[in-house]
Short mmCIF file of C-alpha atoms and ligand atoms in Angstrom, two decimals:
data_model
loop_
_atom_site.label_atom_id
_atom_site.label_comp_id
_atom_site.label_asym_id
_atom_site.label_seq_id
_atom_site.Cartn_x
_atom_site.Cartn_y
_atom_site.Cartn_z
CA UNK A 1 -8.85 -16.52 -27.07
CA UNK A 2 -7.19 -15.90 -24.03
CA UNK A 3 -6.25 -12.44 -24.45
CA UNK A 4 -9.59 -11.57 -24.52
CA UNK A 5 -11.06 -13.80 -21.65
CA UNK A 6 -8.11 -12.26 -19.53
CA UNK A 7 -9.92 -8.95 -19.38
CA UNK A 8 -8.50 -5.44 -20.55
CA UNK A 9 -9.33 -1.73 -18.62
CA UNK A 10 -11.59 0.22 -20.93
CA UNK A 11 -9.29 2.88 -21.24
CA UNK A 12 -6.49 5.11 -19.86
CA UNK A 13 -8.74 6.54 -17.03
CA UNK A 14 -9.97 3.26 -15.87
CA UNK A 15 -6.34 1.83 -15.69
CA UNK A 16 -5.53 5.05 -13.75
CA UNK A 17 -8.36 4.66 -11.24
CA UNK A 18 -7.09 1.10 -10.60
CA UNK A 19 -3.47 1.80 -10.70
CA UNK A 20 -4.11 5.09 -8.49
CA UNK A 21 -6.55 2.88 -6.24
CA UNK A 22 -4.20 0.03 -5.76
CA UNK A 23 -1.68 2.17 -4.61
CA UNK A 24 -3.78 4.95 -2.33
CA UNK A 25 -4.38 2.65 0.57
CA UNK A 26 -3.74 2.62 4.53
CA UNK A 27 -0.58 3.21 3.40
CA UNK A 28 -0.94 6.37 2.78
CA UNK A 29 -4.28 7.45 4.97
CA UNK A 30 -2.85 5.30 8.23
CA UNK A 31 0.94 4.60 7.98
CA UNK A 32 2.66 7.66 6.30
CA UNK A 33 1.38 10.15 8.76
CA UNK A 34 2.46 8.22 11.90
CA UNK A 35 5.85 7.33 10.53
CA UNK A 36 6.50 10.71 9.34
CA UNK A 37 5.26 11.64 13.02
CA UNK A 38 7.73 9.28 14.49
CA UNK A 39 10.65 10.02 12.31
CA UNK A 40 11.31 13.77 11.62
CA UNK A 41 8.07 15.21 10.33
CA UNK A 42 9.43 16.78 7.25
CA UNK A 43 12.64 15.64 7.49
CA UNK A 44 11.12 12.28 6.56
CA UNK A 45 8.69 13.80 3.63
CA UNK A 46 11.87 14.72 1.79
CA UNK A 47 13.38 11.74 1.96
CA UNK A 48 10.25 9.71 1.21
CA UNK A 49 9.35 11.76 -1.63
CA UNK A 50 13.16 11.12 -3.26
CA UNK A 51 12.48 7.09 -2.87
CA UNK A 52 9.13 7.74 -4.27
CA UNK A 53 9.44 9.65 -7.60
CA UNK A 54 13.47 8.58 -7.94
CA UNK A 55 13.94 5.17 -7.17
CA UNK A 56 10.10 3.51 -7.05
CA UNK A 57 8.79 5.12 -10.12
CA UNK A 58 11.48 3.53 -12.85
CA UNK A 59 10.05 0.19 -11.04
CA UNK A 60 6.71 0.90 -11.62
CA UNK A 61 7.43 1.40 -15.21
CA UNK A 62 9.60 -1.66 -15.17
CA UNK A 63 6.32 -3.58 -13.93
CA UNK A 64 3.92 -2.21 -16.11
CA UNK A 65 5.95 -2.58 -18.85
CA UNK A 66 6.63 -6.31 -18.05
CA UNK A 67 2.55 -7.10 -17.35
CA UNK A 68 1.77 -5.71 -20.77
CA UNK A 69 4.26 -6.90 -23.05
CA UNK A 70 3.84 -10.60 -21.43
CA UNK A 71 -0.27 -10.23 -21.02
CA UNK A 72 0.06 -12.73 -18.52
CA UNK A 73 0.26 -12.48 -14.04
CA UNK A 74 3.61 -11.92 -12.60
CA UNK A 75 4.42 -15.62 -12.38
CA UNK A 76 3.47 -16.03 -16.24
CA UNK A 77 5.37 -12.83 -16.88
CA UNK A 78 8.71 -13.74 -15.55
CA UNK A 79 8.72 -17.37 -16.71
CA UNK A 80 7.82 -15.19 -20.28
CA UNK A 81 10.22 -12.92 -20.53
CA UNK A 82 13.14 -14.76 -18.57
CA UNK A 83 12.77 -18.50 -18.44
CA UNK A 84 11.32 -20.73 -16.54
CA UNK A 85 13.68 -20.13 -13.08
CA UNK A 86 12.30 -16.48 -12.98
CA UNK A 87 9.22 -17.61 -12.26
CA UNK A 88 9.67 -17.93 -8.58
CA UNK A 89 10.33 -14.15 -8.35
CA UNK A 90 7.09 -13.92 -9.72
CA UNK A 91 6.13 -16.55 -7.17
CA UNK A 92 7.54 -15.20 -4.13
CA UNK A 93 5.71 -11.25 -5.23
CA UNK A 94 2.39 -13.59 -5.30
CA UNK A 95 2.96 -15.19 -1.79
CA UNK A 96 4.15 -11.30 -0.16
CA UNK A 97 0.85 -10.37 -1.71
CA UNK A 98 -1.11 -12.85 0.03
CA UNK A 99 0.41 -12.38 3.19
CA UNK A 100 0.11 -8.34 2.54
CA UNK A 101 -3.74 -8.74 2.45
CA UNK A 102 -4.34 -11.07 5.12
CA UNK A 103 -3.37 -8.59 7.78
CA UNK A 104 -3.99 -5.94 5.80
CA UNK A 105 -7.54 -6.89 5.62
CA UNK A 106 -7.74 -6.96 9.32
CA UNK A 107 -7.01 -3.08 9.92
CA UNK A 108 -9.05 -2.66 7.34
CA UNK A 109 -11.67 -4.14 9.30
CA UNK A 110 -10.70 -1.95 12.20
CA UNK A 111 -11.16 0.94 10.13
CA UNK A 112 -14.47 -0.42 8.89
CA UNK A 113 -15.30 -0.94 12.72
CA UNK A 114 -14.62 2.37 13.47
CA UNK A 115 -16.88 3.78 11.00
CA UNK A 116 -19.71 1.71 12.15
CA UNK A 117 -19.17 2.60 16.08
CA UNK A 118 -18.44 6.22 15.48
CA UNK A 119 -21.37 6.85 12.92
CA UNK A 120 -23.95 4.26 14.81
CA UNK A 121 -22.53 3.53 17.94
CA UNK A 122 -21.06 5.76 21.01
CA UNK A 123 -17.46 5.48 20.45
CA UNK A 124 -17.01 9.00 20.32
CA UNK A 125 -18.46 9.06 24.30
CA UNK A 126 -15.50 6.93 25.37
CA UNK A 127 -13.48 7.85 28.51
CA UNK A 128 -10.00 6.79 27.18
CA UNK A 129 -9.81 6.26 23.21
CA UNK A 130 -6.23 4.68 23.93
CA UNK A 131 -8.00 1.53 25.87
CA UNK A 132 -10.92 1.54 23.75
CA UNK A 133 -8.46 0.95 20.47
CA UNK A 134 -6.59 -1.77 23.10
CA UNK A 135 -9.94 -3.62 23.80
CA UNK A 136 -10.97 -3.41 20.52
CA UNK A 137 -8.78 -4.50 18.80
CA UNK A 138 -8.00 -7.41 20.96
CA UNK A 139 -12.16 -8.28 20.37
CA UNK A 140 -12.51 -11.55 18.62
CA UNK A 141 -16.40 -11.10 17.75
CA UNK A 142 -15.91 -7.48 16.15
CA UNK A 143 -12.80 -8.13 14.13
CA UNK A 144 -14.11 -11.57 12.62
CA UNK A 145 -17.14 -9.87 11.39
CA UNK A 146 -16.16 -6.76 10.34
CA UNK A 147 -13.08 -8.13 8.56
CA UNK A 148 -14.87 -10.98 6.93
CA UNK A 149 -17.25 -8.51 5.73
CA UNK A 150 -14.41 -6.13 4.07
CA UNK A 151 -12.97 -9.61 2.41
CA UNK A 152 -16.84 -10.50 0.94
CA UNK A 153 -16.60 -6.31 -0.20
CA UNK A 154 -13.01 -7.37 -1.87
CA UNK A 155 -14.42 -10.62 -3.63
CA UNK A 156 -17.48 -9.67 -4.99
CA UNK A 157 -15.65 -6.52 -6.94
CA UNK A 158 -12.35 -8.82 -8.03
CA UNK A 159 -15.44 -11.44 -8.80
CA UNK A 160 -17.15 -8.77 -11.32
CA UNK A 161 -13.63 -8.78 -13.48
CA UNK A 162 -11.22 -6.30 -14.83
CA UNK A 163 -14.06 -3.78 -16.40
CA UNK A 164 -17.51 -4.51 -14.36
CA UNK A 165 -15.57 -4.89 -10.89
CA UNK A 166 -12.16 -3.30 -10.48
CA UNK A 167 -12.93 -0.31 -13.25
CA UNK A 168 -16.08 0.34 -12.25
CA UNK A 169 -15.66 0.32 -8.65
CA UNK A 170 -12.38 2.59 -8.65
CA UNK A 171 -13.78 4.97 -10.98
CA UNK A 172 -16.50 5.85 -8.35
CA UNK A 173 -14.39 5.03 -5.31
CA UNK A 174 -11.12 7.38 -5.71
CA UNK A 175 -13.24 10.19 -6.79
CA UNK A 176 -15.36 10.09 -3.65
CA UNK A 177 -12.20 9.71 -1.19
CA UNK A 178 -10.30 12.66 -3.13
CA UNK A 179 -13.97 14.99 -2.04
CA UNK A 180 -13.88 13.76 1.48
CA UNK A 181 -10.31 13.98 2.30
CA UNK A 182 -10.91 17.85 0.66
CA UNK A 183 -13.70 18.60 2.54
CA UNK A 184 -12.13 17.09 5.79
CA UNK A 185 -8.45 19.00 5.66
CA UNK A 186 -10.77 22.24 4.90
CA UNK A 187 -12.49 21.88 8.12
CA UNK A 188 -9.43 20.58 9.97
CA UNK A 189 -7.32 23.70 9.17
CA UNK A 190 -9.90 26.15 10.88
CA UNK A 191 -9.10 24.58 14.15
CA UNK A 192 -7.41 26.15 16.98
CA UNK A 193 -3.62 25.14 16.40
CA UNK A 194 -4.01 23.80 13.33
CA UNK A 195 -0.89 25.48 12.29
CA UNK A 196 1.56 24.07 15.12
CA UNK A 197 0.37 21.14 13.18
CA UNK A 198 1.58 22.34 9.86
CA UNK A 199 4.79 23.52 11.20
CA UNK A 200 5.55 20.11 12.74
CA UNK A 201 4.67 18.71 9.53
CA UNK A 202 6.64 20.69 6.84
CA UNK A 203 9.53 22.52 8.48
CA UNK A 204 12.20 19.68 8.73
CA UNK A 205 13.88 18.34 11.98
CA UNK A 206 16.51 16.75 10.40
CA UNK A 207 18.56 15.78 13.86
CA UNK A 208 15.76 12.95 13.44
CA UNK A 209 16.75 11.32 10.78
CA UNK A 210 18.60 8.19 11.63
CA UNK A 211 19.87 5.17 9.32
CA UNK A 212 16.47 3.47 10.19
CA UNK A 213 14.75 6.32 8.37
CA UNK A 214 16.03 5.43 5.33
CA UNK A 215 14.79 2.22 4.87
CA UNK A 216 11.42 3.22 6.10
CA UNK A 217 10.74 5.57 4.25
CA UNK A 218 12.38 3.14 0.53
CA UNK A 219 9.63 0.19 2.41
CA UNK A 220 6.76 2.62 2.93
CA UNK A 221 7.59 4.03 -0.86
CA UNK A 222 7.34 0.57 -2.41
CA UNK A 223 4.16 -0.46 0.12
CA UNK A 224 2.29 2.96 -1.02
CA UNK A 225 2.92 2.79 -4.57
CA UNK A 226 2.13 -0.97 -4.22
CA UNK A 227 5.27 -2.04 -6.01
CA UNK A 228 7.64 -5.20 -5.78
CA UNK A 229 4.59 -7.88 -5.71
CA UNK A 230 3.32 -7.98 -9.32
CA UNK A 231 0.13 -5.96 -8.47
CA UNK A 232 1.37 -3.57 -11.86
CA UNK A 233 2.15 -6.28 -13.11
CA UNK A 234 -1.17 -8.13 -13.31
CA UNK A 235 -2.63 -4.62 -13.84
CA UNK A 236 -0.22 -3.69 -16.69
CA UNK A 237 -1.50 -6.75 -18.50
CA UNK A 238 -4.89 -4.96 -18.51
CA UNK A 239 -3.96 -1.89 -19.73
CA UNK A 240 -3.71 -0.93 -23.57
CA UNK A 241 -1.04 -0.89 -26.33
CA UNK A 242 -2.05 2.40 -27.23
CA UNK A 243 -1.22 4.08 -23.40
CA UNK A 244 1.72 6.11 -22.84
CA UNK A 245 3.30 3.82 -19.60
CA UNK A 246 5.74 6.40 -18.27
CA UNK A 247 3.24 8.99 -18.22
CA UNK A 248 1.08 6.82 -16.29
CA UNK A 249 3.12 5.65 -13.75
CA UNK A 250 4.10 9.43 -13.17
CA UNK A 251 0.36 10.25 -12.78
CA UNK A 252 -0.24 7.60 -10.44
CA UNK A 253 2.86 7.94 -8.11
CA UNK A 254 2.00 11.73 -8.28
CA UNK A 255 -1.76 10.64 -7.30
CA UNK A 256 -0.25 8.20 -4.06
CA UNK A 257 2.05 10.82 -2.72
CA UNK A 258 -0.69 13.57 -2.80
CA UNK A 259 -2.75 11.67 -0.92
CA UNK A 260 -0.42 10.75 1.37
CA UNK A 261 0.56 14.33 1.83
CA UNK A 262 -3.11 15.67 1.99
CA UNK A 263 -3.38 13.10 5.17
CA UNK A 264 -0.77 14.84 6.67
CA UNK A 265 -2.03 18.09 6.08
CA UNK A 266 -5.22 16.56 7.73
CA UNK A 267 -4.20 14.81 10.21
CA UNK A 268 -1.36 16.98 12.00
CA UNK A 269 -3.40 19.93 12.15
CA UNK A 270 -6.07 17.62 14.00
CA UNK A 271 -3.80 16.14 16.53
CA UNK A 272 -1.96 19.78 17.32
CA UNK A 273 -5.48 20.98 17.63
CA UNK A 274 -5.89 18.53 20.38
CA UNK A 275 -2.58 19.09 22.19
CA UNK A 276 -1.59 15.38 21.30
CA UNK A 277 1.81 14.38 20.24
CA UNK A 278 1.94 13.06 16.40
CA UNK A 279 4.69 10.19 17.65
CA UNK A 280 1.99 7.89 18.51
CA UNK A 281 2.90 5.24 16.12
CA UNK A 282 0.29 2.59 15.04
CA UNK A 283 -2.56 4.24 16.72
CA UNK A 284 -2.21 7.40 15.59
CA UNK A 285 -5.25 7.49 13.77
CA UNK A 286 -7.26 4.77 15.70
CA UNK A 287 -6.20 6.72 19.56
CA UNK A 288 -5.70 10.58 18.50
CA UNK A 289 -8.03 11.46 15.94
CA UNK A 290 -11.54 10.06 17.92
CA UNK A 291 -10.51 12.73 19.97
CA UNK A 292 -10.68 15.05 18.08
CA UNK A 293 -13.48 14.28 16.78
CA UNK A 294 -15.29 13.86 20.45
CA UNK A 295 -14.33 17.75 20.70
CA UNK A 296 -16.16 19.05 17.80
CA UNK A 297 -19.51 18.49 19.88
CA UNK A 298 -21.80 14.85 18.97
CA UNK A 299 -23.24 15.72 15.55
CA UNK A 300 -20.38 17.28 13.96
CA UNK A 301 -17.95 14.61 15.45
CA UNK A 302 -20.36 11.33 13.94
CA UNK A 303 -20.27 13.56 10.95
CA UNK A 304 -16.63 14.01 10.68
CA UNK A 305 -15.54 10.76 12.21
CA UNK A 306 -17.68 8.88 10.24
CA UNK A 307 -16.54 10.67 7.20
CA UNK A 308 -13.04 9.90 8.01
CA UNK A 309 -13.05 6.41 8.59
CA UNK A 310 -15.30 6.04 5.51
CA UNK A 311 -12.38 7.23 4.29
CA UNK A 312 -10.18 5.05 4.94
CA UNK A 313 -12.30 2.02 4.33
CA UNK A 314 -12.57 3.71 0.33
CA UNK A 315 -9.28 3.54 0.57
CA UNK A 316 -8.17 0.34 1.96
CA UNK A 317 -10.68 -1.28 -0.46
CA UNK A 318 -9.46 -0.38 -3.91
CA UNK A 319 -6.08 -1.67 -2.13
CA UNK A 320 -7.31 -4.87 -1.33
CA UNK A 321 -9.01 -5.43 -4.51
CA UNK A 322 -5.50 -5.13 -6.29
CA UNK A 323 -3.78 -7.17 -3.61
CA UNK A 324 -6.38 -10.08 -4.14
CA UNK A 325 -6.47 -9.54 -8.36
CA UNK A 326 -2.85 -10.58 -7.94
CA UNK A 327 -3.15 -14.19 -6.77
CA UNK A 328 -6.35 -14.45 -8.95
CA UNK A 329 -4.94 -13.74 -12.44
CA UNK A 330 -2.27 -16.37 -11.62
CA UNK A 331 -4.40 -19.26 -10.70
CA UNK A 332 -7.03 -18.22 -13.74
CA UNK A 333 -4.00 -17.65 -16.25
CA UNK A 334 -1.74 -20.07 -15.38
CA UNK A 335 -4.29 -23.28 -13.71
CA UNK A 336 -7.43 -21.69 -16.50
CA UNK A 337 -9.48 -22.16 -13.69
CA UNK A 338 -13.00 -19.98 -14.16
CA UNK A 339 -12.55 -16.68 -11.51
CA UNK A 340 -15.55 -16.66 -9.83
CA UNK A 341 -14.69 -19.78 -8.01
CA UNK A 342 -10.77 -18.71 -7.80
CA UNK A 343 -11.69 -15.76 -6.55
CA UNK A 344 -14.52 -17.01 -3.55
CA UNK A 345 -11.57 -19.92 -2.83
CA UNK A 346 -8.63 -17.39 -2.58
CA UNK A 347 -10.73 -15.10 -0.31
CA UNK A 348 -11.46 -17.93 2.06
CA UNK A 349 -8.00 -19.35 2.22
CA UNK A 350 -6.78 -15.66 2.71
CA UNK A 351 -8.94 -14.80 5.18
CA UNK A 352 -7.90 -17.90 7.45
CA UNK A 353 -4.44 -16.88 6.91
CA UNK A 354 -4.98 -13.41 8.23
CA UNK A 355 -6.52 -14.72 11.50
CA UNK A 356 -3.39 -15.46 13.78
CA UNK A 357 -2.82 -12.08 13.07
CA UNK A 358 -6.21 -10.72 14.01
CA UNK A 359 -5.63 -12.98 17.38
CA UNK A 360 -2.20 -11.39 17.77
CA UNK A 361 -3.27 -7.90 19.07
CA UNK A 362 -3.85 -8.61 22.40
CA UNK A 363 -6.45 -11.36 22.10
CA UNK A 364 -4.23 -14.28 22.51
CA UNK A 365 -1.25 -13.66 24.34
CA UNK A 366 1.21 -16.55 22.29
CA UNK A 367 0.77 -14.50 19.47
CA UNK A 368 0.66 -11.21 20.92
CA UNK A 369 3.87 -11.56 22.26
CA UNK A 370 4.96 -13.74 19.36
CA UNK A 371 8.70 -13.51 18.71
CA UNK A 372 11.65 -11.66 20.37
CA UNK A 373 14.05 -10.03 17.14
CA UNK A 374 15.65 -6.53 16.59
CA UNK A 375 15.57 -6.36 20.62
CA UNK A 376 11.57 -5.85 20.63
CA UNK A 377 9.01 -8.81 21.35
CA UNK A 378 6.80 -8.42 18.28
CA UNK A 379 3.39 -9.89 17.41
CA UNK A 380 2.34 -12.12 14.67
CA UNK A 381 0.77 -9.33 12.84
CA UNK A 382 4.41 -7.41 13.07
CA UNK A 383 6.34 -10.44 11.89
CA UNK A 384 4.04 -10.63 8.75
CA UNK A 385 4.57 -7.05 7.75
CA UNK A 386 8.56 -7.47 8.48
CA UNK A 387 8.61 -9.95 6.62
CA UNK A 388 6.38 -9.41 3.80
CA UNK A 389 5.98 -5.92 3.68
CA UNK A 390 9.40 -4.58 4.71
CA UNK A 391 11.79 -6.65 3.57
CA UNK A 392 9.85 -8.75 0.59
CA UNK A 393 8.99 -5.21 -1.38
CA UNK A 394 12.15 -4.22 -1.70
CA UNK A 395 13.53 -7.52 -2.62
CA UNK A 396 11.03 -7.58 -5.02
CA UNK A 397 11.86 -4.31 -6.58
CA UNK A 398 15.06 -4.83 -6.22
CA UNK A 399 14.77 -7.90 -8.52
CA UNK A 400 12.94 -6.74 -10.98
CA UNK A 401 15.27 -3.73 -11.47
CA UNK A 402 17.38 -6.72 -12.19
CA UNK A 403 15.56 -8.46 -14.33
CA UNK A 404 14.50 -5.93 -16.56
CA UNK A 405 18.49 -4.43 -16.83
CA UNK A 406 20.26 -7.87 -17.51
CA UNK A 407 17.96 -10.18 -18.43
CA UNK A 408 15.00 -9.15 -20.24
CA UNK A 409 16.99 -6.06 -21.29
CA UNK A 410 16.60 -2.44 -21.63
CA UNK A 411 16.05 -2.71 -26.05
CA UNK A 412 12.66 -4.77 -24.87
CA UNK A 413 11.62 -2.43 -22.18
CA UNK A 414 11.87 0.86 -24.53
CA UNK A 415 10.53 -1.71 -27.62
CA UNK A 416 7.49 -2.28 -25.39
CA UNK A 417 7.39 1.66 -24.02
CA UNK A 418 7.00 2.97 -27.41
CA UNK A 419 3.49 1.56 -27.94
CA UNK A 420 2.08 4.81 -27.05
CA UNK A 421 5.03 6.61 -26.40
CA UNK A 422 6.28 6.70 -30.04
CA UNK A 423 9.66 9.45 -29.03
CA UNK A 424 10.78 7.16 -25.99
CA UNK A 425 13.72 5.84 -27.74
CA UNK A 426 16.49 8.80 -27.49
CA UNK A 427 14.63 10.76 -25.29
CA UNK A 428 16.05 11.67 -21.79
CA UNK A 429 12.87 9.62 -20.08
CA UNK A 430 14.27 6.31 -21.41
CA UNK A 431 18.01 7.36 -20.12
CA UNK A 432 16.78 8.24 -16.38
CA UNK A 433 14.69 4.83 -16.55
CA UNK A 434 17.75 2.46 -17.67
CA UNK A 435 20.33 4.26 -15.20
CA UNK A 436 17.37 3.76 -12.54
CA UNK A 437 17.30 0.42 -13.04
CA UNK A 438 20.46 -0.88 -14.09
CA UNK A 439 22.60 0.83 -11.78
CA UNK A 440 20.80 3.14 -9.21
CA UNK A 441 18.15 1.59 -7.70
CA UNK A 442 19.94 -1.66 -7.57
CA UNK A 443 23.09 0.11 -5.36
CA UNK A 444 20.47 1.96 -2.95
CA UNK A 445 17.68 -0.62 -2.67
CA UNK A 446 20.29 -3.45 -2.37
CA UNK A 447 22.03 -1.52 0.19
CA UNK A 448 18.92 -0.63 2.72
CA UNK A 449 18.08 -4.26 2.25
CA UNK A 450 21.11 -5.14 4.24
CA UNK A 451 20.73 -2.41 6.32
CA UNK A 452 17.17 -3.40 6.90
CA UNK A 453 17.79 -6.84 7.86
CA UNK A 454 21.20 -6.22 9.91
CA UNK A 455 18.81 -3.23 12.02
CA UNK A 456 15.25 -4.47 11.93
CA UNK A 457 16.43 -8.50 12.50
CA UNK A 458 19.54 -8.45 14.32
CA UNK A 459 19.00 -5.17 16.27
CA UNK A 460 22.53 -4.10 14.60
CA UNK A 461 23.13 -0.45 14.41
CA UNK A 462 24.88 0.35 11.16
CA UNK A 463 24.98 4.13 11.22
CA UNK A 464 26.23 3.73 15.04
N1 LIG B 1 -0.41 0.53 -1.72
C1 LIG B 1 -1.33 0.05 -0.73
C2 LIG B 1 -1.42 1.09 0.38
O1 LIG B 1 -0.71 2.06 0.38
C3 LIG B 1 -0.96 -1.30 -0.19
C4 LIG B 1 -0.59 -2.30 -1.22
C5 LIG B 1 0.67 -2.88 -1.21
C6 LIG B 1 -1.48 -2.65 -2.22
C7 LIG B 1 1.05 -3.77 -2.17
C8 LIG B 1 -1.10 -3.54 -3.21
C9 LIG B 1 0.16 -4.10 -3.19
O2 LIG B 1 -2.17 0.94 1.29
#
């Protein structure tokens, strides 16, 4: 039977760990504090947190709720539910997701890197940690093994299955990175400073915020919570009948924004600390925080460091595992091909995809300085998260939003809610999630598309 071959979580907790794992990522540990550095400090939390819990969470529900009624991957479930044409959304979710974990995968393996230098290596007696992260990351030799190892990490838990690999391996994973990143913010707020850190980060500038911060902050809300790709999709079609889905998705957008908070709280304290400036984009973790660490004397700053980037490789890797399930379910539910196999094959092909963008960070200059758009020369690696990251998401979210209003319809959605959430029907949940979706998020995510694409491809200001 195929419903059971396909693989089902054990229970609520271990669809939680998965859910909470896919979407606690870099995202949250490496990207949300530099962008809300960069853009306003708390002027951008506010915002962020509105796109979060107003317009991302009714998606999340929408995907769930889509993954288990069909029991299929996102391609199966839109060709279900809406005929055959839908598919492609499904389609185009499962190629963003590929493309999302081939260069994902490779700061993952800088992270993993890092972890290995600071903890084995002398990293932390570096004269400039700006040229160090340059060179390094431009080194072919250290990126090819330490990101092919994270991508062996990745398949052998997606090649375990829904229970033995994902489950199990989330359920000890999350837990450890919610201790560290506790112990580490402890530590971080008895530093000198610290609280020119906090200050930065939660009293709002807003004479930052720009039209750009808006769709930043709606792309980094539908990256974090891992949304507008099908990866709740394919893990909706693992979770039980008997689950409450709204409650869910609350408890696991809750879980991504308090971890992307907590970084902040962790990581602006540490660069104030420092006398560092939190704009430093990209390398804000990879530059500013070995640093920090450097000052807290050698054994406390291996300790530390080493804990951090552990971190963030706990992190990335219950990310990854969800981005790779993705294109696995489809080619085992839809081709019935056994997943070991799919899942070694996938890895490979995705791994050889991600490499012009390992080369493009300085190793080889024709992708370095790939393409000229949005009056910036961009690398490979930038082009792939424009494209796929940026501007797929949202399409993707925006679409299903779509979907879900006008085609599969709002009586299905609430028929499928109520397994496990016998009062949805009436209540003022199912009201907030069909005005989400049917009018809201379509109007605001539609709108920052075009406002992404006329500003981040065209270099058109539309706010003046
Ligand atoms: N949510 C993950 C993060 O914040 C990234 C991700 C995106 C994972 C899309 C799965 C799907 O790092």
């Amino acid at each position: 039977m195929a419903s059971t071959q396909r693989g089902k979580f054990s229970n609520r907790i271990g669809f939680l760990a998965a859910a909470a794992g896919s979407a606690v990522g870099l995202g949250n540990i490496w990207k949300f504090p530099y962008e809300t550095g960069a853009n306003g400090g708390a002027a951008f939390l506010i915002i962020y947190l509105f796109c979060a819990f107003v317009i991302a969470m009714p998606i999340m529900v929408a995907e769930i709720s889509m993954g288990r009624n069909s029991n299929l991957n996102p391609v199966g479930a839109f060709k279900k539910l809406g005929g055959k044409r839908w598919g492609l959304v499904g389609l185009i979710g499962i190629i963003a997701g590929i493309m999302i974990l081939s260069f994902y995968n490779v700061v993952a393996g800088w992270a993993f890197g890092y972890f290995v230098q600071i903890t084995f290596g002398d990293l932390l007696s570096q004269a400039s940690f700006g040229s160090y992260f340059e060179n390094y990351i431009a080194d072919v030799d250290d990126n090819l093994i330490y990101s092919f190892v994270f991508m062996v990490f990745t398949a052998v838990i997606v090649a375990g299955g829904v229970q033995k690999g994902i489950e199990r391996s989330t359920k000890i994973l999350m837990p450890a990175l919610v201790i560290i990143i506790v112990g580490l913010i402890i530590y971080s707020l008895t530093l000198p400073n610290a609280m020119k850190g906090i200050e930065f980060y939660l009293i709002p500038d807003f004479t930052k915020v720009t039209g750009g911060t808006f769709y930043k902050a709606l792309s980094q809300a539908f990256f974090s919570l891992s949304l507008g790709m099908g990866a709740l999709i394919t893990y909706g079609s693992y979770f039980s009948k008997k689950d409450n889905i709204v409650s869910s998705a609350a408890l696991v957008t809750a879980a991504d924004i308090t971890i992307a908070f907590l970084a902040g709280l962790l990581i602006f304290p540490l660069v104030f600390s420092q006398g560092l400036t939190p704009t430093a984009g990209p390398g804000l973790v990879f530059v500013a925080l070995p640093g920090v660490f450097e000052s807290m004397g050698p054994i406390m700053g291996k300790i530390f460091g080493g804990s951090f980037f552990l971190l963030l490789c706990f992190a990335a890797l219950t990310s990854t595992i969800s981005l790779l399930e993705v294109p696995v379910s489809y080619i085992t539910d839809e081709f019935k091909k056994p997943r070991k196999a799919t899942v070694a094959i996938l890895a490979i092909i995705i791994f050889i995809v991600g490499l012009p963008s390992l080369f493009s960070n300085g190793a080889v200059k024709e992708l370095t300085e790939f393409v000229h758009y949005g009056g910036e020369t961009k690398s490979f690696m930038d082009l792939v998260i424009d494209v796929f990251s940026d501007l797929a998401l949202p399409v993707g979210g925006f679409l299903t939003a779509i979907f879900v209003s006008y085609k599969w319809k709002t009586r299905n959605l609430a028929n499928e809610i109520e397994n496990g959430h016998s009062n949805f029907r009436g209540s003022i949940e199912e009201k907030f999630v069909n005005v989400m979706l049917g009018v809201i998020s379509p109007l605001v995510v539609g709108f920052i598309i075009i406002v992404t694409v006329l500003e981040k491809f065209f270099d058109y200001s539309v706010f003046g």
